[in-house]
Amino acid sequence: MMNKPVNCNVAVIGAGMAGMAAAIFAANRGLSVVCVGKASEISFSSGCLDLFSRIPGSDMPAFDNPFEGIAALTKLQPDHPYAKVGREDIVQGFEEFTGFMNTSGIQYHCTPETNQKIITPAGTLKSTWCVPSAMYAGTRALAEKKKILIVDIRGLKGFGARQMAQSLKKHHPCMGSVTVEFPGRETAGDLMCERLTWDLETPDILSRFIGVLRPHTAGYDTVGLPAILGIYRFEELKNKIEKALGKTVFEIPTLAPSVTGMRTKEAFLGQLPASKVRHYPVMVKDITHGEAGFSFEVSEGIAVREVRAENLILATGRFMGRGLGVNASGNIREMLFDLPVTQPRDRREWFRRDFFNPKGHGVNRSGLETDECFRPLGRGGKVFHPKLYAAGSILAHQDWKREKSGSGISIASAYRAVDHLA
């Protein structure tokens, strides 16, 4: 059954970080927006917003100032997406994005010129630009050399407080660890963070958990917990624990998919109705285009609805998001418009023999070429369609994982694209 078509100014294909940012920016400019795609990829994020830290394969150390890093990067790599945006675009994009997330219940702490540190479950320090409030006490404790107690919970996989504290003592000597039993889960075997977040919503369990923590916190300034403080009421739970212990408390993101990533996803999806963004959590398989714009179908329950958009932003990601795939000839292809993809000349060049090679892998720099406004180029090097844009990890010439630039590229490219089409 075909329902009445949906007409909109902008259709965003993809609901990861770039799609999320593009939809927010377009809606904030009074444009009618349809966002299509599942937001499940956001669950794999740490919840932090990375801008830039390191040039892969370079002898340069990690940059404390992300903008100094971006300047050095774009000088070495003039085709990088960051070379198409200015500092002002980046800052304004982040301000607008974090403003939206603040309205959605997640407050970020960003410093103008400096990356900040968070503790990872691997027992390392990760550089990031914007830290959510649930983690921020840990960032401050590291910077101020305060005494930190890392707590893990018996049965929780992928999170070892003792190993983390030992690994981090070379950076932060004032660090201790303890393993505790979670109330009501003492004999449960393997535990999942998501299950524990639901348990802590119960006042009695929260009170008992505080009682379990209290004897171990003497002599410490702050307490680091695995991210288990809930999807929606995390600030309230954190404040209750802090008040009861008389210590600051912070969360450490766990292995993906993490509660912190789920929290980001739910905050975004929960705020879309207020932003008047229509969201369809489905995949788009075919898009037609002409001078007037773009047309595609989405399912809505048992019905099918046509979406007609004046502008379209591709935020489909790479392989995980199915923005890119591989054709029968073994070449990388863009999946919706068959746009040309910059990629290694030979499949043998996709990966280096050493998976952790600091120079990265050729396949991770594959993606779309665009003009200065992030409009994809077709064969022949000309803009494929004047109202088609691309944003985020589908862009060529960047290795966001090694650069620690995923959120930054997504937000900055989405901001620039929406600014051009608006």
PDB file of N, CA and C in Angstrom, residues 255-330:
ATOM      1  N   LEU A 255      33.684  -1.813  26.538  1.00  0.00           N
ATOM      2  CA  LEU A 255      33.832  -2.238  25.154  1.00  0.00           C
ATOM      3  C   LEU A 255      32.496  -2.106  24.430  1.00  0.00           C
ATOM      4  N   ALA A 256      32.577  -1.815  23.132  1.00  0.00           N
ATOM      5  CA  ALA A 256      31.364  -1.611  22.335  1.00  0.00           C
ATOM      6  C   ALA A 256      30.593  -2.918  22.153  1.00  0.00           C
ATOM      7  N   PRO A 257      29.258  -2.812  22.054  1.00  0.00           N
ATOM      8  CA  PRO A 257      28.447  -1.600  22.196  1.00  0.00           C
ATOM      9  C   PRO A 257      28.329  -1.207  23.665  1.00  0.00           C
ATOM     10  N   SER A 258      28.537   0.073  23.935  1.00  0.00           N
ATOM     11  CA  SER A 258      28.615   0.540  25.311  1.00  0.00           C
ATOM     12  C   SER A 258      27.360   1.312  25.705  1.00  0.00           C
ATOM     13  N   VAL A 259      27.143   1.386  27.005  1.00  0.00           N
ATOM     14  CA  VAL A 259      26.025   2.173  27.513  1.00  0.00           C
ATOM     15  C   VAL A 259      26.173   3.633  27.110  1.00  0.00           C
ATOM     16  N   THR A 260      27.414   4.141  27.081  1.00  0.00           N
ATOM     17  CA  THR A 260      27.621   5.541  26.705  1.00  0.00           C
ATOM     18  C   THR A 260      27.212   5.795  25.257  1.00  0.00           C
ATOM     19  N   GLY A 261      27.484   4.825  24.366  1.00  0.00           N
ATOM     20  CA  GLY A 261      27.039   4.971  22.982  1.00  0.00           C
ATOM     21  C   GLY A 261      25.532   4.874  22.863  1.00  0.00           C
ATOM     22  N   MET A 262      24.941   3.936  23.605  1.00  0.00           N
ATOM     23  CA  MET A 262      23.472   3.811  23.591  1.00  0.00           C
ATOM     24  C   MET A 262      22.814   5.083  24.089  1.00  0.00           C
ATOM     25  N   ARG A 263      23.442   5.691  25.078  1.00  0.00           N
ATOM     26  CA  ARG A 263      22.922   6.939  25.639  1.00  0.00           C
ATOM     27  C   ARG A 263      22.906   8.038  24.564  1.00  0.00           C
ATOM     28  N   THR A 264      23.975   8.132  23.798  1.00  0.00           N
ATOM     29  CA  THR A 264      24.048   9.126  22.714  1.00  0.00           C
ATOM     30  C   THR A 264      22.956   8.872  21.692  1.00  0.00           C
ATOM     31  N   LYS A 265      22.791   7.610  21.322  1.00  0.00           N
ATOM     32  CA  LYS A 265      21.763   7.265  20.328  1.00  0.00           C
ATOM     33  C   LYS A 265      20.378   7.630  20.833  1.00  0.00           C
ATOM     34  N   GLU A 266      20.068   7.262  22.061  1.00  0.00           N
ATOM     35  CA  GLU A 266      18.737   7.528  22.592  1.00  0.00           C
ATOM     36  C   GLU A 266      18.477   9.028  22.752  1.00  0.00           C
ATOM     37  N   ALA A 267      19.518   9.779  23.106  1.00  0.00           N
ATOM     38  CA  ALA A 267      19.352  11.232  23.235  1.00  0.00           C
ATOM     39  C   ALA A 267      19.011  11.845  21.880  1.00  0.00           C
ATOM     40  N   PHE A 268      19.700  11.390  20.839  1.00  0.00           N
ATOM     41  CA  PHE A 268      19.437  11.894  19.487  1.00  0.00           C
ATOM     42  C   PHE A 268      18.029  11.533  19.037  1.00  0.00           C
ATOM     43  N   LEU A 269      17.693  10.250  19.126  1.00  0.00           N
ATOM     44  CA  LEU A 269      16.386   9.811  18.642  1.00  0.00           C
ATOM     45  C   LEU A 269      15.255  10.444  19.447  1.00  0.00           C
ATOM     46  N   GLY A 270      15.483  10.618  20.739  1.00  0.00           N
ATOM     47  CA  GLY A 270      14.434  11.176  21.581  1.00  0.00           C
ATOM     48  C   GLY A 270      14.128  12.630  21.285  1.00  0.00           C
ATOM     49  N   GLN A 271      15.102  13.349  20.741  1.00  0.00           N
ATOM     50  CA  GLN A 271      14.917  14.775  20.491  1.00  0.00           C
ATOM     51  C   GLN A 271      14.434  15.068  19.067  1.00  0.00           C
ATOM     52  N   LEU A 272      14.419  14.048  18.194  1.00  0.00           N
ATOM     53  CA  LEU A 272      14.035  14.284  16.797  1.00  0.00           C
ATOM     54  C   LEU A 272      12.608  14.822  16.644  1.00  0.00           C
ATOM     55  N   PRO A 273      11.619  14.293  17.371  1.00  0.00           N
ATOM     56  CA  PRO A 273      10.264  14.838  17.187  1.00  0.00           C
ATOM     57  C   PRO A 273      10.196  16.332  17.503  1.00  0.00           C
ATOM     58  N   ALA A 274      10.885  16.759  18.558  1.00  0.00           N
ATOM     59  CA  ALA A 274      10.872  18.187  18.894  1.00  0.00           C
ATOM     60  C   ALA A 274      11.556  19.013  17.813  1.00  0.00           C
ATOM     61  N   SER A 275      12.494  18.411  17.094  1.00  0.00           N
ATOM     62  CA  SER A 275      13.184  19.113  16.005  1.00  0.00           C
ATOM     63  C   SER A 275      12.434  19.002  14.683  1.00  0.00           C
ATOM     64  N   LYS A 276      11.307  18.295  14.716  1.00  0.00           N
ATOM     65  CA  LYS A 276      10.467  18.101  13.523  1.00  0.00           C
ATOM     66  C   LYS A 276      11.205  17.366  12.406  1.00  0.00           C
ATOM     67  N   VAL A 277      12.144  16.494  12.796  1.00  0.00           N
ATOM     68  CA  VAL A 277      12.808  15.632  11.821  1.00  0.00           C
ATOM     69  C   VAL A 277      12.032  14.323  11.745  1.00  0.00           C
ATOM     70  N   ARG A 278      11.632  13.943  10.538  1.00  0.00           N
ATOM     71  CA  ARG A 278      10.946  12.667  10.364  1.00  0.00           C
ATOM     72  C   ARG A 278      12.005  11.584  10.183  1.00  0.00           C
ATOM     73  N   HIS A 279      11.948  10.581  11.027  1.00  0.00           N
ATOM     74  CA  HIS A 279      12.978   9.523  10.986  1.00  0.00           C
ATOM     75  C   HIS A 279      12.343   8.205  10.573  1.00  0.00           C
ATOM     76  N   TYR A 280      12.965   7.568   9.601  1.00  0.00           N
ATOM     77  CA  TYR A 280      12.550   6.240   9.170  1.00  0.00           C
ATOM     78  C   TYR A 280      13.733   5.292   9.397  1.00  0.00           C
ATOM     79  N   PRO A 281      13.637   4.381  10.378  1.00  0.00           N
ATOM     80  CA  PRO A 281      14.761   3.486  10.685  1.00  0.00           C
ATOM     81  C   PRO A 281      14.838   2.299   9.728  1.00  0.00           C
ATOM     82  N   VAL A 282      15.002   2.587   8.462  1.00  0.00           N
ATOM     83  CA  VAL A 282      15.040   1.535   7.434  1.00  0.00           C
ATOM     84  C   VAL A 282      16.215   1.803   6.495  1.00  0.00           C
ATOM     85  N   MET A 283      16.490   0.820   5.656  1.00  0.00           N
ATOM     86  CA  MET A 283      17.535   0.977   4.648  1.00  0.00           C
ATOM     87  C   MET A 283      16.920   1.456   3.337  1.00  0.00           C
ATOM     88  N   VAL A 284      17.636   2.305   2.626  1.00  0.00           N
ATOM     89  CA  VAL A 284      17.231   2.728   1.289  1.00  0.00           C
ATOM     90  C   VAL A 284      18.066   1.959   0.280  1.00  0.00           C
ATOM     91  N   LYS A 285      17.388   1.340  -0.684  1.00  0.00           N
ATOM     92  CA  LYS A 285      18.116   0.520  -1.648  1.00  0.00           C
ATOM     93  C   LYS A 285      18.239   1.166  -3.021  1.00  0.00           C
ATOM     94  N   ASP A 286      17.338   2.086  -3.332  1.00  0.00           N
ATOM     95  CA  ASP A 286      17.360   2.661  -4.674  1.00  0.00           C
ATOM     96  C   ASP A 286      16.881   4.103  -4.614  1.00  0.00           C
ATOM     97  N   ILE A 287      17.610   4.998  -5.268  1.00  0.00           N
ATOM     98  CA  ILE A 287      17.255   6.419  -5.295  1.00  0.00           C
ATOM     99  C   ILE A 287      17.261   6.881  -6.748  1.00  0.00           C
ATOM    100  N   THR A 288      16.180   7.536  -7.168  1.00  0.00           N
ATOM    101  CA  THR A 288      16.161   8.153  -8.491  1.00  0.00           C
ATOM    102  C   THR A 288      16.426   9.644  -8.337  1.00  0.00           C
ATOM    103  N   HIS A 289      16.997  10.243  -9.340  1.00  0.00           N
ATOM    104  CA  HIS A 289      17.321  11.662  -9.232  1.00  0.00           C
ATOM    105  C   HIS A 289      17.127  12.355 -10.567  1.00  0.00           C
ATOM    106  N   GLY A 290      16.809  13.646 -10.479  1.00  0.00           N
ATOM    107  CA  GLY A 290      16.640  14.471 -11.663  1.00  0.00           C
ATOM    108  C   GLY A 290      16.924  15.911 -11.289  1.00  0.00           C
ATOM    109  N   GLU A 291      16.552  16.827 -12.158  1.00  0.00           N
ATOM    110  CA  GLU A 291      16.835  18.244 -11.893  1.00  0.00           C
ATOM    111  C   GLU A 291      16.097  18.738 -10.647  1.00  0.00           C
ATOM    112  N   ALA A 292      14.903  18.196 -10.406  1.00  0.00           N
ATOM    113  CA  ALA A 292      14.099  18.679  -9.275  1.00  0.00           C
ATOM    114  C   ALA A 292      14.576  18.123  -7.940  1.00  0.00           C
ATOM    115  N   GLY A 293      15.351  17.057  -7.959  1.00  0.00           N
ATOM    116  CA  GLY A 293      15.820  16.487  -6.706  1.00  0.00           C
ATOM    117  C   GLY A 293      15.864  14.973  -6.734  1.00  0.00           C
ATOM    118  N   PHE A 294      15.409  14.363  -5.650  1.00  0.00           N
ATOM    119  CA  PHE A 294      15.617  12.927  -5.438  1.00  0.00           C
ATOM    120  C   PHE A 294      14.314  12.282  -4.971  1.00  0.00           C
ATOM    121  N   SER A 295      14.196  11.008  -5.262  1.00  0.00           N
ATOM    122  CA  SER A 295      13.002  10.277  -4.853  1.00  0.00           C
ATOM    123  C   SER A 295      13.397   8.850  -4.478  1.00  0.00           C
ATOM    124  N   PHE A 296      12.814   8.385  -3.370  1.00  0.00           N
ATOM    125  CA  PHE A 296      13.053   7.003  -2.952  1.00  0.00           C
ATOM    126  C   PHE A 296      11.882   6.559  -2.078  1.00  0.00           C
ATOM    127  N   GLU A 297      11.826   5.267  -1.807  1.00  0.00           N
ATOM    128  CA  GLU A 297      10.742   4.718  -1.008  1.00  0.00           C
ATOM    129  C   GLU A 297      11.253   4.244   0.339  1.00  0.00           C
ATOM    130  N   VAL A 298      10.407   4.415   1.350  1.00  0.00           N
ATOM    131  CA  VAL A 298      10.696   3.891   2.687  1.00  0.00           C
ATOM    132  C   VAL A 298       9.471   3.121   3.154  1.00  0.00           C
ATOM    133  N   SER A 299       9.682   2.127   3.977  1.00  0.00           N
ATOM    134  CA  SER A 299       8.558   1.387   4.554  1.00  0.00           C
ATOM    135  C   SER A 299       8.188   2.015   5.887  1.00  0.00           C
ATOM    136  N   GLU A 300       6.892   2.011   6.132  1.00  0.00           N
ATOM    137  CA  GLU A 300       6.364   2.573   7.383  1.00  0.00           C
ATOM    138  C   GLU A 300       5.286   1.614   7.863  1.00  0.00           C
ATOM    139  N   GLY A 301       5.680   0.670   8.724  1.00  0.00           N
ATOM    140  CA  GLY A 301       4.769  -0.416   9.060  1.00  0.00           C
ATOM    141  C   GLY A 301       4.589  -1.302   7.842  1.00  0.00           C
ATOM    142  N   ILE A 302       3.329  -1.561   7.489  1.00  0.00           N
ATOM    143  CA  ILE A 302       3.080  -2.391   6.310  1.00  0.00           C
ATOM    144  C   ILE A 302       2.959  -1.543   5.051  1.00  0.00           C
ATOM    145  N   ALA A 303       3.004  -0.223   5.221  1.00  0.00           N
ATOM    146  CA  ALA A 303       2.831   0.672   4.081  1.00  0.00           C
ATOM    147  C   ALA A 303       4.185   1.097   3.521  1.00  0.00           C
ATOM    148  N   VAL A 304       4.153   1.549   2.283  1.00  0.00           N
ATOM    149  CA  VAL A 304       5.344   2.091   1.634  1.00  0.00           C
ATOM    150  C   VAL A 304       5.063   3.546   1.307  1.00  0.00           C
ATOM    151  N   ARG A 305       6.053   4.393   1.577  1.00  0.00           N
ATOM    152  CA  ARG A 305       5.861   5.828   1.354  1.00  0.00           C
ATOM    153  C   ARG A 305       6.999   6.347   0.479  1.00  0.00           C
ATOM    154  N   GLU A 306       6.647   7.208  -0.467  1.00  0.00           N
ATOM    155  CA  GLU A 306       7.661   7.831  -1.315  1.00  0.00           C
ATOM    156  C   GLU A 306       8.157   9.123  -0.653  1.00  0.00           C
ATOM    157  N   VAL A 307       9.446   9.321  -0.633  1.00  0.00           N
ATOM    158  CA  VAL A 307      10.046  10.553  -0.134  1.00  0.00           C
ATOM    159  C   VAL A 307      10.617  11.318  -1.318  1.00  0.00           C
ATOM    160  N   ARG A 308      10.232  12.574  -1.423  1.00  0.00           N
ATOM    161  CA  ARG A 308      10.744  13.447  -2.486  1.00  0.00           C
ATOM    162  C   ARG A 308      11.541  14.570  -1.825  1.00  0.00           C
ATOM    163  N   ALA A 309      12.804  14.649  -2.157  1.00  0.00           N
ATOM    164  CA  ALA A 309      13.686  15.609  -1.484  1.00  0.00           C
ATOM    165  C   ALA A 309      14.351  16.531  -2.490  1.00  0.00           C
ATOM    166  N   GLU A 310      14.428  17.814  -2.121  1.00  0.00           N
ATOM    167  CA  GLU A 310      15.122  18.765  -2.989  1.00  0.00           C
ATOM    168  C   GLU A 310      16.634  18.553  -2.932  1.00  0.00           C
ATOM    169  N   ASN A 311      17.135  18.252  -1.735  1.00  0.00           N
ATOM    170  CA  ASN A 311      18.571  18.016  -1.532  1.00  0.00           C
ATOM    171  C   ASN A 311      18.740  16.677  -0.831  1.00  0.00           C
ATOM    172  N   LEU A 312      19.897  16.069  -1.017  1.00  0.00           N
ATOM    173  CA  LEU A 312      20.152  14.788  -0.357  1.00  0.00           C
ATOM    174  C   LEU A 312      21.585  14.757   0.166  1.00  0.00           C
ATOM    175  N   ILE A 313      21.725  14.302   1.400  1.00  0.00           N
ATOM    176  CA  ILE A 313      23.052  14.181   2.016  1.00  0.00           C
ATOM    177  C   ILE A 313      23.333  12.699   2.265  1.00  0.00           C
ATOM    178  N   LEU A 314      24.398  12.214   1.651  1.00  0.00           N
ATOM    179  CA  LEU A 314      24.836  10.834   1.860  1.00  0.00           C
ATOM    180  C   LEU A 314      25.690  10.779   3.121  1.00  0.00           C
ATOM    181  N   ALA A 315      25.176  10.136   4.144  1.00  0.00           N
ATOM    182  CA  ALA A 315      25.939   9.943   5.378  1.00  0.00           C
ATOM    183  C   ALA A 315      25.906   8.457   5.713  1.00  0.00           C
ATOM    184  N   THR A 316      26.170   7.669   4.713  1.00  0.00           N
ATOM    185  CA  THR A 316      25.973   6.221   4.800  1.00  0.00           C
ATOM    186  C   THR A 316      27.178   5.474   5.363  1.00  0.00           C
ATOM    187  N   GLY A 317      28.279   6.186   5.604  1.00  0.00           N
ATOM    188  CA  GLY A 317      29.451   5.523   6.165  1.00  0.00           C
ATOM    189  C   GLY A 317      30.165   4.656   5.144  1.00  0.00           C
ATOM    190  N   ARG A 318      31.070   3.842   5.657  1.00  0.00           N
ATOM    191  CA  ARG A 318      31.805   2.949   4.758  1.00  0.00           C
ATOM    192  C   ARG A 318      31.163   1.562   4.760  1.00  0.00           C
ATOM    193  N   PHE A 319      31.913   0.534   5.056  1.00  0.00           N
ATOM    194  CA  PHE A 319      31.408  -0.828   4.896  1.00  0.00           C
ATOM    195  C   PHE A 319      30.386  -1.198   5.964  1.00  0.00           C
ATOM    196  N   MET A 320      30.656  -0.815   7.213  1.00  0.00           N
ATOM    197  CA  MET A 320      29.737  -1.175   8.288  1.00  0.00           C
ATOM    198  C   MET A 320      28.361  -0.534   8.082  1.00  0.00           C
ATOM    199  N   GLY A 321      28.360   0.702   7.606  1.00  0.00           N
ATOM    200  CA  GLY A 321      27.099   1.388   7.346  1.00  0.00           C
ATOM    201  C   GLY A 321      26.522   1.079   5.986  1.00  0.00           C
ATOM    202  N   ARG A 322      27.248   0.283   5.182  1.00  0.00           N
ATOM    203  CA  ARG A 322      26.825  -0.120   3.836  1.00  0.00           C
ATOM    204  C   ARG A 322      26.802   1.032   2.855  1.00  0.00           C
ATOM    205  N   GLY A 323      27.554   2.069   3.143  1.00  0.00           N
ATOM    206  CA  GLY A 323      27.719   3.111   2.142  1.00  0.00           C
ATOM    207  C   GLY A 323      28.638   2.647   1.032  1.00  0.00           C
ATOM    208  N   LEU A 324      29.591   1.798   1.387  1.00  0.00           N
ATOM    209  CA  LEU A 324      30.494   1.198   0.414  1.00  0.00           C
ATOM    210  C   LEU A 324      30.338  -0.310   0.446  1.00  0.00           C
ATOM    211  N   GLY A 325      30.581  -0.925  -0.674  1.00  0.00           N
ATOM    212  CA  GLY A 325      30.565  -2.381  -0.779  1.00  0.00           C
ATOM    213  C   GLY A 325      31.590  -2.815  -1.807  1.00  0.00           C
ATOM    214  N   VAL A 326      31.554  -4.055  -2.168  1.00  0.00           N
ATOM    215  CA  VAL A 326      32.510  -4.595  -3.134  1.00  0.00           C
ATOM    216  C   VAL A 326      31.732  -5.229  -4.275  1.00  0.00           C
ATOM    217  N   ASN A 327      32.088  -4.901  -5.520  1.00  0.00           N
ATOM    218  CA  ASN A 327      31.379  -5.470  -6.663  1.00  0.00           C
ATOM    219  C   ASN A 327      31.992  -6.805  -7.079  1.00  0.00           C
ATOM    220  N   ALA A 328      31.423  -7.393  -8.123  1.00  0.00           N
ATOM    221  CA  ALA A 328      31.851  -8.723  -8.552  1.00  0.00           C
ATOM    222  C   ALA A 328      33.295  -8.746  -9.023  1.00  0.00           C
ATOM    223  N   SER A 329      33.820  -7.586  -9.408  1.00  0.00           N
ATOM    224  CA  SER A 329      35.216  -7.516  -9.861  1.00  0.00           C
ATOM    225  C   SER A 329      36.196  -7.333  -8.709  1.00  0.00           C
ATOM    226  N   GLY A 330      35.651  -7.242  -7.491  1.00  0.00           N
ATOM    227  CA  GLY A 330      36.522  -7.068  -6.337  1.00  0.00           C
ATOM    228  C   GLY A 330      36.900  -5.631  -6.072  1.00  0.00           C
TER     229      GLY A 330
END
